[in-house]
């Protein structure tokens, strides 16, 4: 298996792994299964409706749904536990627009990564440095736009407090940074220059992304980041202190069951926390899924799964079959194709009707099974196949250093090779100077294999030297081996007369039956002549620099017949149709005759300088009958004007003026993204060898912008506000800054700049904002400031306690006392201070200049409402809050100075606090709860009781809850509740028995009538 890249765990402990081949694998109950495959049009989940896409990010929500970041299509998919798929965000367009609307109508650009918090809020990266937020009701907004030095966001995750963490590429110094973003969108760098990374130009779309690792957060807020470049995993605590958790810097998989810091890891990528609090990571360089047990001292590394071939095997109809590392291909007299599926350690057969079956190999890497049915035998990375005139199938079993044969009745045998190295690696195979017994010969990595008209077998063997610099072609006849050719060979074939043709870097050599060699054709150019083959009419085809070329007339005539060659091997059938292996697939290509190149879309566009054009430049290549042709290289060139291009979707980094792409899609199309460098006309030409070119005419426009307002007057109390920016062109780049320390830019998103002005305690003052190059004047009045209420981000619930924060709210600090409660009525005013929400007075228990604690009255109002403070310092500005029917939330213990965790307020029946020992010092007794004990948990916002409690009054009895409440502790869900009800104004108590769980802090989660609290916290469990 290849567990590389995205990795996440589900609510039931299942593990999901993704790879670039558009597949998702699931590990559960010790079994590995293919969960979804977007490459397969018949896949029951994706059904191919979005086209093939690569899976770059995975995440799960608290209800077990899986989310997929589909970078190729600019979508976020949701897969329910029942297997139903839907796209919940993105419309496939570039850019990051659509804030405030439905997420499915918004542009997500290249959505590389995805995360989900404990409330089911989804976070997705957008383009190079933006993180978007999708709420459960399907609305989208921008959480944060990171600094311009961020050139790619590789991974996202969330902690229990709703913070979002991002692993990013710092394009300025080519390193990884880690940012922590608070729920209100404030981003701070948690760690800088974590790993050196190298932009990979061989991956024009994903160059930065492929260099970035993954990130996971444990229950205490520690971050763990994988270093793909230096083979290490690092731990970052909440203060930003970085230490090495795993990996000694050497690439490998040595060290399982020992200390993680001393072990080898290889290109570690995706990483997550499992249900037991251990760290899982995809060790993609060793094809392993590995685990780090964090509560060991020191942390211990273990093997979980993998270590073998990728999970890309399936027989059946051709459009549903999977190959891995497909290599050699051969054809028999009946038209059956045989493919060496090296990664799956099998030989596959493709019947003329397209059905794929296995004819040799059981999938396990090794050597076994001679004399038995070939399908029960073990192979080791077979790379070459050939079929003789009697129907025998010959296999170059490279990893076993053997040549093996499968008879027409399906039996397998070894015909050459002892399987033993002649000397220490890398010099394994012997050098042949004469005839030797085939079964005792020492072979090294036998590769390509062919059969001459007399059924003699020829194969390549490295002869103890590094391929392809030297080696031998060996001839197998009647149980003996002899040399047939010495030197570098990349392909071989026989004509009907038995002459041998070998492809080398300098051309094609013809070797007659007497061993005399002559130059047959000068098809040169590095080692591009990977393979050669004959058709039924004696014409030779060579995979050269220009694709597959036809060589006839004794080598004198060379013509292009296929625009694109194959990566591994190919054969030509009697009708001149080519079948070849490449990209883990088997392709069928017809001769590319009478093709034409035409523009599909993207012509006559206008755009701003420095901004990606909204449409890619799209061309198609079809034959004379209009049928799409795949495998055709199309070259896009900036013929005039100033612009640069990249393969679509847009690459990060680099400014190429010329891009060559291969048409591989079923639509026969190729496309590039274009960014204009300045105003003025631009012409881009698209060309295909042998066809008339087409040209795109583009126009660059200058950006302008207008602001509203351009003058801002602020009272002495300070204010929050925004400036609207209207640009003449979509995507125009603009920035925002402040020249005054008392005016802070708090957000830039969707054409709006948000700001905050701090309270003024001195003389009148003025400052400026600079937005899109335009000056905005900010003036603030002098005088004693009135109260300023900070924005309230949490939901507020009927009958629930809330905390209001701000500046200069009231002149005194005090809590309510017995004298404030008249009769049994709770106070709505303390020392002349009152608070109104939606026009109604609320009950006050504590006031101070920076904080007010208030209890909301009972009413049915829901939706946005105003909150305002009144008192001796004046009236505050109204602040909009979101009122809901239910807002469940745990009461929390006061934090301990040495602890990062948030612990639920809980007690035992005897009054002992449930907390780590010594949590309160000498002030109170505390200890963890023991499984089997009853604990009392305290919360607010749980809603109505039955019978209803007296609103705004002290209580003389407990009132049971009207709605069902559920509590989960650790892995134990829906625990039995002994009691749940209101015991004091706004204070609810829940009694339950502690389930059997391992000792330590266990997460505790709360919901009432299906509404979950904002975040889970912790309950300490003892023995």
GROMACS .gro file of C-alpha atoms in nm, residues 274-500:
model
  227
  274UNK     CA    1  -0.625   0.869   1.658
  275UNK     CA    2  -0.907   0.793   1.902
  276UNK     CA    3  -0.657   0.686   2.170
  277UNK     CA    4  -0.456   1.007   2.153
  278UNK     CA    5  -0.170   0.850   1.956
  279UNK     CA    6  -0.011   1.003   1.650
  280UNK     CA    7  -0.067   0.833   1.312
  281UNK     CA    8   0.139   0.937   1.011
  282UNK     CA    9   0.180   0.830   0.651
  283UNK     CA   10   0.543   0.729   0.604
  284UNK     CA   11   0.507   0.759   0.228
  285UNK     CA   12   0.872   0.689   0.148
  286UNK     CA   13   0.845   0.341   0.300
  287UNK     CA   14   0.480   0.279   0.199
  288UNK     CA   15   0.388   0.238   0.565
  289UNK     CA   16   0.128   0.373   0.801
  290UNK     CA   17   0.305   0.419   1.136
  291UNK     CA   18   0.201   0.523   1.486
  292UNK     CA   19   0.376   0.714   1.765
  293UNK     CA   20   0.248   0.628   2.114
  294UNK     CA   21   0.281   0.962   2.294
  295UNK     CA   22   0.225   0.847   2.652
  296UNK     CA   23   0.538   0.628   2.643
  297UNK     CA   24   0.852   0.779   2.789
  298UNK     CA   25   1.018   0.837   2.548
  299UNK     CA   26   0.746   0.824   2.279
  300UNK     CA   27   0.751   0.492   2.092
  301UNK     CA   28   0.709   0.431   1.718
  302UNK     CA   29   0.512   0.134   1.579
  303UNK     CA   30   0.414  -0.012   1.241
  304UNK     CA   31   0.036  -0.010   1.171
  305UNK     CA   32  -0.013  -0.111   0.808
  306UNK     CA   33   0.142  -0.106   0.464
  307UNK     CA   34   0.496  -0.176   0.358
  308UNK     CA   35   0.383  -0.341   0.035
  309UNK     CA   36   0.247  -0.232  -0.299
  310UNK     CA   37  -0.010   0.044  -0.340
  311UNK     CA   38  -0.373  -0.055  -0.315
  312UNK     CA   39  -0.434  -0.024  -0.688
  313UNK     CA   40  -0.540  -0.374  -0.793
  314UNK     CA   41  -0.873  -0.474  -0.940
  315UNK     CA   42  -0.967  -0.718  -1.218
  316UNK     CA   43  -1.283  -0.683  -1.424
  317UNK     CA   44  -1.406  -0.464  -1.712
  318UNK     CA   45  -1.130  -0.246  -1.850
  319UNK     CA   46  -1.280   0.082  -1.730
  320UNK     CA   47  -1.290  -0.043  -1.370
  321UNK     CA   48  -0.958  -0.231  -1.351
  322UNK     CA   49  -0.658  -0.094  -1.158
  323UNK     CA   50  -0.289  -0.136  -1.236
  324UNK     CA   51   0.016  -0.019  -1.044
  325UNK     CA   52   0.348   0.044  -1.210
  326UNK     CA   53   0.247  -0.125  -1.533
  327UNK     CA   54   0.555  -0.209  -1.743
  328UNK     CA   55   0.608  -0.455  -2.030
  329UNK     CA   56   0.326  -0.545  -2.267
  330UNK     CA   57   0.291  -0.832  -2.517
  331UNK     CA   58   0.023  -0.959  -2.759
  332UNK     CA   59  -0.065  -1.317  -2.854
  333UNK     CA   60  -0.210  -1.452  -3.181
  334UNK     CA   61  -0.568  -1.423  -3.050
  335UNK     CA   62  -0.536  -1.052  -2.973
  336UNK     CA   63  -0.499  -1.089  -2.596
  337UNK     CA   64  -0.269  -0.838  -2.429
  338UNK     CA   65  -0.043  -0.933  -2.136
  339UNK     CA   66   0.081  -0.660  -1.901
  340UNK     CA   67   0.354  -0.684  -1.636
  341UNK     CA   68   0.188  -0.520  -1.334
  342UNK     CA   69   0.507  -0.475  -1.133
  343UNK     CA   70   0.357  -0.290  -0.836
  344UNK     CA   71   0.093  -0.559  -0.781
  345UNK     CA   72   0.338  -0.847  -0.844
  346UNK     CA   73   0.106  -0.992  -1.106
  347UNK     CA   74   0.076  -1.050  -1.479
  348UNK     CA   75  -0.256  -0.924  -1.611
  349UNK     CA   76  -0.440  -1.029  -1.926
  350UNK     CA   77  -0.661  -0.794  -2.128
  351UNK     CA   78  -0.900  -0.983  -2.355
  352UNK     CA   79  -1.013  -0.831  -2.689
  353UNK     CA   80  -1.341  -0.724  -2.522
  354UNK     CA   81  -1.143  -0.527  -2.261
  355UNK     CA   82  -1.190  -0.763  -1.965
  356UNK     CA   83  -0.890  -0.769  -1.731
  357UNK     CA   84  -0.789  -1.084  -1.540
  358UNK     CA   85  -0.484  -1.213  -1.355
  359UNK     CA   86  -0.289  -1.496  -1.520
  360UNK     CA   87   0.013  -1.508  -1.288
  361UNK     CA   88   0.094  -1.390  -0.937
  362UNK     CA   89  -0.101  -1.396  -0.613
  363UNK     CA   90  -0.015  -1.035  -0.525
  364UNK     CA   91   0.240  -1.122  -0.255
  365UNK     CA   92   0.597  -1.018  -0.322
  366UNK     CA   93   0.831  -1.317  -0.312
  367UNK     CA   94   0.937  -1.633  -0.491
  368UNK     CA   95   0.714  -1.940  -0.470
  369UNK     CA   96   0.482  -2.164  -0.668
  370UNK     CA   97   0.691  -2.338  -0.936
  371UNK     CA   98   0.503  -2.639  -1.068
  372UNK     CA   99   0.169  -2.499  -0.950
  373UNK     CA  100  -0.096  -2.280  -1.106
  374UNK     CA  101   0.060  -1.946  -1.192
  375UNK     CA  102  -0.216  -1.751  -1.018
  376UNK     CA  103  -0.112  -1.909  -0.686
  377UNK     CA  104   0.257  -1.829  -0.733
  378UNK     CA  105   0.449  -1.536  -0.586
  379UNK     CA  106   0.630  -1.292  -0.815
  380UNK     CA  107   0.861  -1.006  -0.726
  381UNK     CA  108   0.827  -0.690  -0.933
  382UNK     CA  109   0.787  -0.847  -1.279
  383UNK     CA  110   0.872  -0.590  -1.547
  384UNK     CA  111   0.881  -0.776  -1.880
  385UNK     CA  112   0.649  -1.018  -2.066
  386UNK     CA  113   0.659  -1.200  -2.401
  387UNK     CA  114   0.452  -1.471  -2.573
  388UNK     CA  115   0.604  -1.743  -2.792
  389UNK     CA  116   0.446  -1.924  -3.087
  390UNK     CA  117   0.319  -2.210  -2.866
  391UNK     CA  118   0.127  -1.973  -2.637
  392UNK     CA  119   0.377  -1.986  -2.350
  393UNK     CA  120   0.396  -1.666  -2.146
  394UNK     CA  121   0.752  -1.559  -2.050
  395UNK     CA  122   0.809  -1.331  -1.750
  396UNK     CA  123   1.113  -1.128  -1.651
  397UNK     CA  124   1.066  -1.170  -1.273
  398UNK     CA  125   1.304  -0.887  -1.194
  399UNK     CA  126   1.300  -0.887  -0.813
  400UNK     CA  127   1.350  -1.266  -0.802
  401UNK     CA  128   1.636  -1.244  -1.058
  402UNK     CA  129   1.468  -1.515  -1.265
  403UNK     CA  130   1.303  -1.581  -1.600
  404UNK     CA  131   0.979  -1.773  -1.554
  405UNK     CA  132   0.736  -1.940  -1.793
  406UNK     CA  133   0.360  -1.997  -1.776
  407UNK     CA  134   0.230  -2.274  -2.003
  408UNK     CA  135  -0.107  -2.255  -2.182
  409UNK     CA  136  -0.257  -2.476  -1.908
  410UNK     CA  137  -0.156  -2.213  -1.647
  411UNK     CA  138   0.144  -2.383  -1.479
  412UNK     CA  139   0.449  -2.177  -1.384
  413UNK     CA  140   0.817  -2.276  -1.379
  414UNK     CA  141   1.160  -2.112  -1.356
  415UNK     CA  142   1.361  -2.136  -1.678
  416UNK     CA  143   1.664  -1.919  -1.601
  417UNK     CA  144   1.832  -1.764  -1.300
  418UNK     CA  145   1.940  -1.902  -0.964
  419UNK     CA  146   1.800  -1.606  -0.773
  420UNK     CA  147   2.137  -1.565  -0.598
  421UNK     CA  148   2.372  -1.265  -0.629
  422UNK     CA  149   2.715  -1.350  -0.768
  423UNK     CA  150   2.875  -1.079  -0.551
  424UNK     CA  151   2.768  -0.815  -0.298
  425UNK     CA  152   2.524  -0.549  -0.425
  426UNK     CA  153   2.514  -0.351  -0.641
  427UNK     CA  154   2.725  -0.594  -0.848
  428UNK     CA  155   2.488  -0.892  -0.835
  429UNK     CA  156   2.472  -1.045  -1.183
  430UNK     CA  157   2.758  -1.227  -1.353
  431UNK     CA  158   2.918  -1.127  -1.683
  432UNK     CA  159   2.868  -1.384  -1.962
  433UNK     CA  160   3.137  -1.474  -2.211
  434UNK     CA  161   2.996  -1.803  -2.334
  435UNK     CA  162   2.721  -2.058  -2.287
  436UNK     CA  163   2.623  -2.146  -1.927
  437UNK     CA  164   2.341  -2.351  -1.768
  438UNK     CA  165   2.043  -2.120  -1.739
  439UNK     CA  166   1.917  -2.231  -1.396
  440UNK     CA  167   2.255  -2.183  -1.225
  441UNK     CA  168   2.322  -1.836  -1.370
  442UNK     CA  169   2.340  -1.529  -1.149
  443UNK     CA  170   2.109  -1.266  -1.298
  444UNK     CA  171   2.047  -0.914  -1.182
  445UNK     CA  172   1.715  -0.740  -1.245
  446UNK     CA  173   1.620  -0.902  -1.575
  447UNK     CA  174   1.398  -0.653  -1.753
  448UNK     CA  175   1.274  -0.634  -2.111
  449UNK     CA  176   1.210  -0.970  -2.273
  450UNK     CA  177   1.130  -1.080  -2.630
  451UNK     CA  178   1.088  -1.397  -2.841
  452UNK     CA  179   1.240  -1.453  -3.185
  453UNK     CA  180   1.062  -1.652  -3.464
  454UNK     CA  181   1.236  -1.975  -3.347
  455UNK     CA  182   1.106  -1.926  -2.990
  456UNK     CA  183   1.446  -1.837  -2.847
  457UNK     CA  184   1.407  -1.603  -2.550
  458UNK     CA  185   1.606  -1.279  -2.523
  459UNK     CA  186   1.615  -1.060  -2.215
  460UNK     CA  187   1.811  -0.774  -2.065
  461UNK     CA  188   2.029  -0.828  -1.761
  462UNK     CA  189   2.235  -0.562  -1.584
  463UNK     CA  190   2.555  -0.766  -1.554
  464UNK     CA  191   2.645  -0.618  -1.217
  465UNK     CA  192   2.663  -0.256  -1.330
  466UNK     CA  193   2.425   0.034  -1.290
  467UNK     CA  194   2.151   0.037  -1.554
  468UNK     CA  195   2.145   0.169  -1.823
  469UNK     CA  196   2.517   0.235  -1.864
  470UNK     CA  197   2.614  -0.125  -1.941
  471UNK     CA  198   2.475  -0.475  -1.943
  472UNK     CA  199   2.387  -0.771  -2.161
  473UNK     CA  200   2.114  -0.905  -2.378
  474UNK     CA  201   2.108  -1.277  -2.306
  475UNK     CA  202   1.971  -1.554  -2.526
  476UNK     CA  203   1.792  -1.850  -2.363
  477UNK     CA  204   1.790  -2.168  -2.574
  478UNK     CA  205   1.733  -2.527  -2.458
  479UNK     CA  206   1.820  -2.450  -2.096
  480UNK     CA  207   2.142  -2.257  -2.172
  481UNK     CA  208   2.226  -1.887  -2.165
  482UNK     CA  209   2.463  -1.705  -2.400
  483UNK     CA  210   2.534  -1.334  -2.467
  484UNK     CA  211   2.350  -1.177  -2.761
  485UNK     CA  212   2.448  -0.810  -2.727
  486UNK     CA  213   2.666  -0.608  -2.493
  487UNK     CA  214   2.606  -0.243  -2.419
  488UNK     CA  215   2.327  -0.006  -2.320
  489UNK     CA  216   1.990  -0.110  -2.463
  490UNK     CA  217   1.650   0.050  -2.402
  491UNK     CA  218   1.438  -0.162  -2.636
  492UNK     CA  219   1.449  -0.469  -2.862
  493UNK     CA  220   1.236  -0.643  -3.124
  494UNK     CA  221   1.262  -0.913  -3.393
  495UNK     CA  222   1.152  -0.900  -3.754
  496UNK     CA  223   0.994  -1.198  -3.933
  497UNK     CA  224   1.336  -1.321  -4.053
  498UNK     CA  225   1.474  -1.338  -3.699
  499UNK     CA  226   1.697  -1.030  -3.713
  500UNK     CA  227   1.738  -0.854  -3.380
   0.00000   0.00000   0.00000
